[in-house]
Amino acid sequence: DAGVIQSPRHEVTEMGQEVTLRCKPISGHDYLFWYRQTMMRGLELLIYFNNNVPIDDSGMPEDRFSAKMPNASFSTLKIQPSEPRDSAVYFCASSFLAGGQETQYFGPGTRLLVL
Amino acid sequence: GIQVEQSPPDLILQEGANSTLRCNFSDSVNNLQWFHQNPWGQLINLFYIPSGTKQNGRLSATTVATERYSLLYISSSQTTDSGVYFCAVLPNYGGSQGNLIFGKGTKLSVKP
């Protein structure tokens, strides 16, 4: 399997622009997670889906952030409008719950810089 | 909420040395994972280990759930082991299934 795929790998944008990050989870995985990593706050869970349904979005910073999972093989995280404080590395991860084990596999991340 | 503390925060080793990284957590957990983030930023899952001991090559991990800690052992370290090691836990008190709580990590530098 190719692993979790994220695009773009790098994104530079100006404040106020819309940013869309994309993720393709590992085939067969039924959980998908979006994380954000910054120096100040470390790794934080933003939202996660189970079987394409959002389960917990309590980590989403504010209404400027939205996430969708229209099918089992694709998810997007959108920021509109973007702000400089959104600059971070955004990771997507996927997993499946098998026999109580839930090992999360991370994508390579999208490095976002908002100017 | 649950607290996850990792020690030491930074570690410098000479190639070939052994090391032990520690993760303490403040409440019972039903999921504990160790990750390695390499210098290029990639996060790689090393172990799923809510209890017991596992080994994978030069790496091994032990979790003593009743005492709320986990240890990651690296033997015969190599320069490719450099990076940040994260411990992440899922609390056992009815929280979200997927809400892994990450520690701040141990930054390891292995010198040739």
mmCIF file of C-alpha atoms in Angstrom:
data_model
loop_
_atom_site.group_PDB
_atom_site.id
_atom_site.type_symbol
_atom_site.label_atom_id
_atom_site.label_comp_id
_atom_site.label_asym_id
_atom_site.label_seq_id
_atom_site.Cartn_x
_atom_site.Cartn_y
_atom_site.Cartn_z
ATOM 1 C CA ASP A 1 0.000 0.000 0.000
ATOM 2 C CA ALA A 2 1.204 3.525 -0.741
ATOM 3 C CA GLY A 3 0.414 4.713 2.753
ATOM 4 C CA VAL A 4 -1.489 7.859 3.594
ATOM 5 C CA ILE A 5 -1.187 10.394 0.788
ATOM 6 C CA GLN A 6 -1.413 14.134 1.365
ATOM 7 C CA SER A 7 -1.356 17.025 -1.029
ATOM 8 C CA PRO A 8 0.054 19.523 -1.466
ATOM 9 C CA ARG A 9 3.263 18.873 0.448
ATOM 10 C CA HIS A 10 3.967 22.574 0.729
ATOM 11 C CA GLU A 11 1.639 25.537 0.488
ATOM 12 C CA VAL A 12 2.467 29.220 0.686
ATOM 13 C CA THR A 13 -0.443 31.616 0.592
ATOM 14 C CA GLU A 14 -1.391 35.103 1.607
ATOM 15 C CA MET A 15 -3.583 36.016 4.505
ATOM 16 C CA GLY A 16 -7.250 35.906 3.586
ATOM 17 C CA GLN A 17 -6.912 33.254 0.921
ATOM 18 C CA GLU A 18 -8.696 29.922 1.018
ATOM 19 C CA VAL A 19 -6.524 26.870 1.583
ATOM 20 C CA THR A 20 -7.579 23.286 0.878
ATOM 21 C CA LEU A 21 -5.553 20.345 2.099
ATOM 22 C CA ARG A 22 -6.223 16.861 0.784
ATOM 23 C CA CYS A 23 -5.813 13.390 2.161
ATOM 24 C CA LYS A 24 -6.199 9.861 0.851
ATOM 25 C CA PRO A 25 -6.203 7.313 3.690
ATOM 26 C CA ILE A 26 -4.893 3.777 3.505
ATOM 27 C CA SER A 27 -7.379 1.548 1.742
ATOM 28 C CA GLY A 28 -9.553 -0.364 4.195
ATOM 29 C CA HIS A 29 -9.000 2.001 7.095
ATOM 30 C CA ASP A 30 -12.201 3.283 8.649
ATOM 31 C CA TYR A 31 -10.775 6.072 10.809
ATOM 32 C CA LEU A 32 -9.284 9.298 9.482
ATOM 33 C CA PHE A 33 -7.651 11.977 11.589
ATOM 34 C CA TRP A 34 -6.463 15.519 10.930
ATOM 35 C CA TYR A 35 -3.689 16.871 13.169
ATOM 36 C CA ARG A 36 -1.810 20.138 13.337
ATOM 37 C CA GLN A 37 1.765 20.457 14.561
ATOM 38 C CA THR A 38 3.346 23.702 15.737
ATOM 39 C CA MET A 39 6.370 24.449 17.872
ATOM 40 C CA MET A 40 4.230 26.120 20.500
ATOM 41 C CA ARG A 41 1.421 23.571 20.828
ATOM 42 C CA GLY A 42 2.958 20.353 19.563
ATOM 43 C CA LEU A 43 0.690 17.804 17.884
ATOM 44 C CA GLU A 44 -3.017 18.500 18.238
ATOM 45 C CA LEU A 45 -5.971 16.537 16.946
ATOM 46 C CA LEU A 46 -8.306 18.766 14.952
ATOM 47 C CA ILE A 47 -11.024 16.342 13.891
ATOM 48 C CA TYR A 48 -11.537 12.688 13.181
ATOM 49 C CA PHE A 49 -13.946 10.614 11.116
ATOM 50 C CA ASN A 50 -15.211 7.078 11.445
ATOM 51 C CA ASN A 51 -16.736 5.536 8.334
ATOM 52 C CA ASN A 52 -16.779 8.989 6.723
ATOM 53 C CA VAL A 53 -18.775 10.518 9.582
ATOM 54 C CA PRO A 54 -17.211 13.281 11.726
ATOM 55 C CA ILE A 55 -17.021 12.001 15.298
ATOM 56 C CA ASP A 56 -15.144 14.646 17.215
ATOM 57 C CA ASP A 57 -14.368 18.116 15.907
ATOM 58 C CA SER A 58 -13.699 19.705 19.276
ATOM 59 C CA GLY A 59 -10.129 20.404 18.238
ATOM 60 C CA MET A 60 -11.077 22.545 15.260
ATOM 61 C CA PRO A 61 -9.830 26.016 16.203
ATOM 62 C CA GLU A 62 -12.711 28.067 14.894
ATOM 63 C CA ASP A 63 -15.293 28.400 12.166
ATOM 64 C CA ARG A 64 -12.655 29.232 9.609
ATOM 65 C CA PHE A 65 -11.722 25.553 9.635
ATOM 66 C CA SER A 66 -13.890 22.876 8.053
ATOM 67 C CA ALA A 67 -13.320 19.255 7.120
ATOM 68 C CA LYS A 68 -15.190 16.844 4.925
ATOM 69 C CA MET A 69 -14.964 13.212 4.006
ATOM 70 C CA PRO A 70 -17.240 12.594 1.013
ATOM 71 C CA ASN A 71 -16.110 8.976 0.628
ATOM 72 C CA ALA A 72 -13.835 6.388 2.205
ATOM 73 C CA SER A 73 -10.843 7.352 0.110
ATOM 74 C CA PHE A 74 -10.777 11.125 0.316
ATOM 75 C CA SER A 75 -10.893 13.926 2.871
ATOM 76 C CA THR A 76 -10.294 17.666 2.785
ATOM 77 C CA LEU A 77 -9.406 20.235 5.395
ATOM 78 C CA LYS A 78 -10.270 23.766 4.395
ATOM 79 C CA ILE A 79 -9.237 27.056 5.949
ATOM 80 C CA GLN A 80 -11.166 30.113 4.856
ATOM 81 C CA PRO A 81 -9.966 32.789 5.309
ATOM 82 C CA SER A 82 -6.438 31.816 6.248
ATOM 83 C CA GLU A 83 -4.412 33.751 8.815
ATOM 84 C CA PRO A 84 -0.672 33.816 9.615
ATOM 85 C CA ARG A 85 -1.297 31.941 12.882
ATOM 86 C CA ASP A 86 -2.572 28.990 10.834
ATOM 87 C CA SER A 87 0.979 28.371 9.649
ATOM 88 C CA ALA A 88 1.852 24.832 10.728
ATOM 89 C CA VAL A 89 2.346 21.310 9.469
ATOM 90 C CA TYR A 90 -0.973 19.546 8.951
ATOM 91 C CA PHE A 91 -0.965 15.778 9.158
ATOM 92 C CA CYS A 92 -3.580 13.309 8.082
ATOM 93 C CA ALA A 93 -3.582 9.857 9.647
ATOM 94 C CA SER A 94 -5.698 6.758 9.231
ATOM 95 C CA SER A 95 -6.302 3.590 11.180
ATOM 96 C CA PHE A 96 -8.632 0.656 11.569
ATOM 97 C CA LEU A 97 -9.853 -0.854 14.781
ATOM 98 C CA ALA A 98 -8.930 -4.511 14.667
ATOM 99 C CA GLY A 99 -9.233 -6.585 17.799
ATOM 100 C CA GLY A 100 -9.045 -3.473 19.920
ATOM 101 C CA GLN A 101 -5.809 -2.322 18.348
ATOM 102 C CA GLU A 102 -5.801 1.074 16.757
ATOM 103 C CA THR A 103 -2.472 1.937 15.211
ATOM 104 C CA GLN A 104 -2.459 5.265 13.457
ATOM 105 C CA TYR A 105 -0.481 5.723 10.266
ATOM 106 C CA PHE A 106 0.514 9.249 9.352
ATOM 107 C CA GLY A 107 0.877 10.906 6.000
ATOM 108 C CA PRO A 108 3.929 13.034 5.141
ATOM 109 C CA GLY A 109 2.167 16.236 6.145
ATOM 110 C CA THR A 110 1.428 19.531 4.431
ATOM 111 C CA ARG A 111 3.651 22.416 5.457
ATOM 112 C CA LEU A 112 1.490 25.542 5.338
ATOM 113 C CA LEU A 113 2.850 29.067 5.458
ATOM 114 C CA VAL A 114 0.405 31.955 5.539
ATOM 115 C CA LEU A 115 2.019 35.310 4.865
ATOM 116 C CA GLY B 1 -7.538 15.977 31.135
ATOM 117 C CA ILE B 2 -4.837 13.374 31.012
ATOM 118 C CA GLN B 3 -1.238 14.572 31.200
ATOM 119 C CA VAL B 4 1.534 12.935 29.179
ATOM 120 C CA GLU B 5 5.082 13.719 30.219
ATOM 121 C CA GLN B 6 8.148 12.537 28.365
ATOM 122 C CA SER B 7 11.717 12.531 29.571
ATOM 123 C CA PRO B 8 14.333 13.535 28.891
ATOM 124 C CA PRO B 9 13.319 16.386 26.586
ATOM 125 C CA ASP B 10 16.661 16.227 24.802
ATOM 126 C CA LEU B 11 19.225 13.474 24.476
ATOM 127 C CA ILE B 12 22.569 13.391 22.710
ATOM 128 C CA LEU B 13 24.222 10.024 22.136
ATOM 129 C CA GLN B 14 27.321 8.706 20.520
ATOM 130 C CA GLU B 15 26.662 6.136 17.830
ATOM 131 C CA GLY B 16 26.497 2.673 19.348
ATOM 132 C CA ALA B 17 25.212 3.785 22.727
ATOM 133 C CA ASN B 18 21.992 2.567 24.319
ATOM 134 C CA SER B 19 19.215 4.774 25.638
ATOM 135 C CA THR B 20 15.919 4.671 27.485
ATOM 136 C CA LEU B 21 13.111 7.142 26.884
ATOM 137 C CA ARG B 22 10.297 7.446 29.379
ATOM 138 C CA CYS B 23 6.622 8.364 29.098
ATOM 139 C CA ASN B 24 4.498 8.989 32.199
ATOM 140 C CA PHE B 25 0.762 9.431 32.001
ATOM 141 C CA SER B 26 -1.605 10.664 34.659
ATOM 142 C CA ASP B 27 -4.615 8.401 34.106
ATOM 143 C CA SER B 28 -5.446 4.931 32.866
ATOM 144 C CA VAL B 29 -5.229 4.387 29.126
ATOM 145 C CA ASN B 30 -6.452 1.816 26.652
ATOM 146 C CA ASN B 31 -4.109 2.775 23.847
ATOM 147 C CA LEU B 32 -0.488 3.842 23.913
ATOM 148 C CA GLN B 33 1.693 4.329 20.876
ATOM 149 C CA TRP B 34 5.269 5.367 20.288
ATOM 150 C CA PHE B 35 6.142 7.377 17.196
ATOM 151 C CA HIS B 36 9.391 8.537 15.643
ATOM 152 C CA GLN B 37 9.430 11.806 13.745
ATOM 153 C CA ASN B 38 12.498 11.845 11.525
ATOM 154 C CA PRO B 39 14.406 15.014 10.632
ATOM 155 C CA TRP B 40 12.286 15.344 7.480
ATOM 156 C CA GLY B 41 9.111 15.491 9.529
ATOM 157 C CA GLN B 42 7.687 12.071 8.765
ATOM 158 C CA LEU B 43 5.861 10.455 11.695
ATOM 159 C CA ILE B 44 6.352 6.714 11.864
ATOM 160 C CA ASN B 45 4.507 4.427 14.205
ATOM 161 C CA LEU B 46 6.951 2.305 16.195
ATOM 162 C CA PHE B 47 4.772 0.423 18.667
ATOM 163 C CA TYR B 48 1.189 -0.017 19.718
ATOM 164 C CA ILE B 49 1.711 -1.022 23.343
ATOM 165 C CA PRO B 50 -1.011 -0.335 25.922
ATOM 166 C CA SER B 51 0.615 -2.956 28.161
ATOM 167 C CA GLY B 52 3.407 -5.497 28.146
ATOM 168 C CA THR B 53 6.610 -5.622 26.146
ATOM 169 C CA LYS B 54 7.332 -5.659 22.430
ATOM 170 C CA GLN B 55 10.515 -5.749 20.434
ATOM 171 C CA ASN B 56 11.323 -4.761 16.887
ATOM 172 C CA GLY B 57 14.968 -5.058 15.966
ATOM 173 C CA ARG B 58 17.050 -2.656 18.032
ATOM 174 C CA LEU B 59 13.944 -1.080 19.526
ATOM 175 C CA SER B 60 11.814 -2.390 22.311
ATOM 176 C CA ALA B 61 9.070 -0.938 24.459
ATOM 177 C CA THR B 62 7.527 -1.776 27.780
ATOM 178 C CA THR B 63 4.347 -0.359 29.246
ATOM 179 C CA VAL B 64 3.394 -0.883 32.882
ATOM 180 C CA ALA B 65 -0.190 0.268 32.768
ATOM 181 C CA THR B 66 -0.822 -0.139 36.498
ATOM 182 C CA GLU B 67 2.036 2.263 37.234
ATOM 183 C CA ARG B 68 1.204 4.565 34.328
ATOM 184 C CA TYR B 69 4.449 4.639 32.436
ATOM 185 C CA SER B 70 6.038 3.330 29.289
ATOM 186 C CA LEU B 71 9.668 2.975 28.285
ATOM 187 C CA LEU B 72 11.241 2.924 24.852
ATOM 188 C CA TYR B 73 14.652 1.296 24.602
ATOM 189 C CA ILE B 74 17.029 1.992 21.756
ATOM 190 C CA SER B 75 20.074 -0.241 21.609
ATOM 191 C CA SER B 76 23.212 0.263 19.526
ATOM 192 C CA SER B 77 21.937 3.634 18.350
ATOM 193 C CA GLN B 78 22.584 4.778 14.793
ATOM 194 C CA THR B 79 22.564 8.238 13.266
ATOM 195 C CA THR B 80 19.330 7.328 11.508
ATOM 196 C CA ASP B 81 17.672 7.060 14.921
ATOM 197 C CA SER B 82 17.914 10.832 15.286
ATOM 198 C CA GLY B 83 14.666 12.738 15.479
ATOM 199 C CA VAL B 84 11.864 13.231 17.960
ATOM 200 C CA TYR B 85 10.191 10.350 19.747
ATOM 201 C CA PHE B 86 6.582 10.862 20.778
ATOM 202 C CA CYS B 87 4.453 8.928 23.164
ATOM 203 C CA ALA B 88 0.691 9.183 22.571
ATOM 204 C CA VAL B 89 -2.121 7.831 24.724
ATOM 205 C CA LEU B 90 -5.862 7.372 24.501
ATOM 206 C CA PRO B 91 -7.518 7.935 27.884
ATOM 207 C CA ASN B 92 -9.653 5.167 29.293
ATOM 208 C CA TYR B 93 -12.332 7.389 30.772
ATOM 209 C CA GLY B 94 -14.859 7.370 27.964
ATOM 210 C CA GLY B 95 -13.340 10.050 25.815
ATOM 211 C CA SER B 96 -13.380 10.041 22.064
ATOM 212 C CA GLN B 97 -12.113 6.822 20.568
ATOM 213 C CA GLY B 98 -9.611 8.574 18.418
ATOM 214 C CA ASN B 99 -8.396 11.437 20.525
ATOM 215 C CA LEU B 100 -4.770 10.474 21.024
ATOM 216 C CA ILE B 101 -3.004 12.816 23.411
ATOM 217 C CA PHE B 102 0.624 13.378 22.478
ATOM 218 C CA GLY B 103 3.497 14.153 24.783
ATOM 219 C CA LYS B 104 5.951 16.899 23.898
ATOM 220 C CA GLY B 105 8.504 14.383 22.715
ATOM 221 C CA THR B 106 12.146 13.517 23.321
ATOM 222 C CA LYS B 107 14.556 14.974 20.791
ATOM 223 C CA LEU B 108 17.340 12.485 20.133
ATOM 224 C CA SER B 109 20.559 13.344 18.352
ATOM 225 C CA VAL B 110 22.952 10.501 17.561
ATOM 226 C CA LYS B 111 26.471 11.640 16.697
ATOM 227 C CA PRO B 112 28.753 9.574 14.433
#
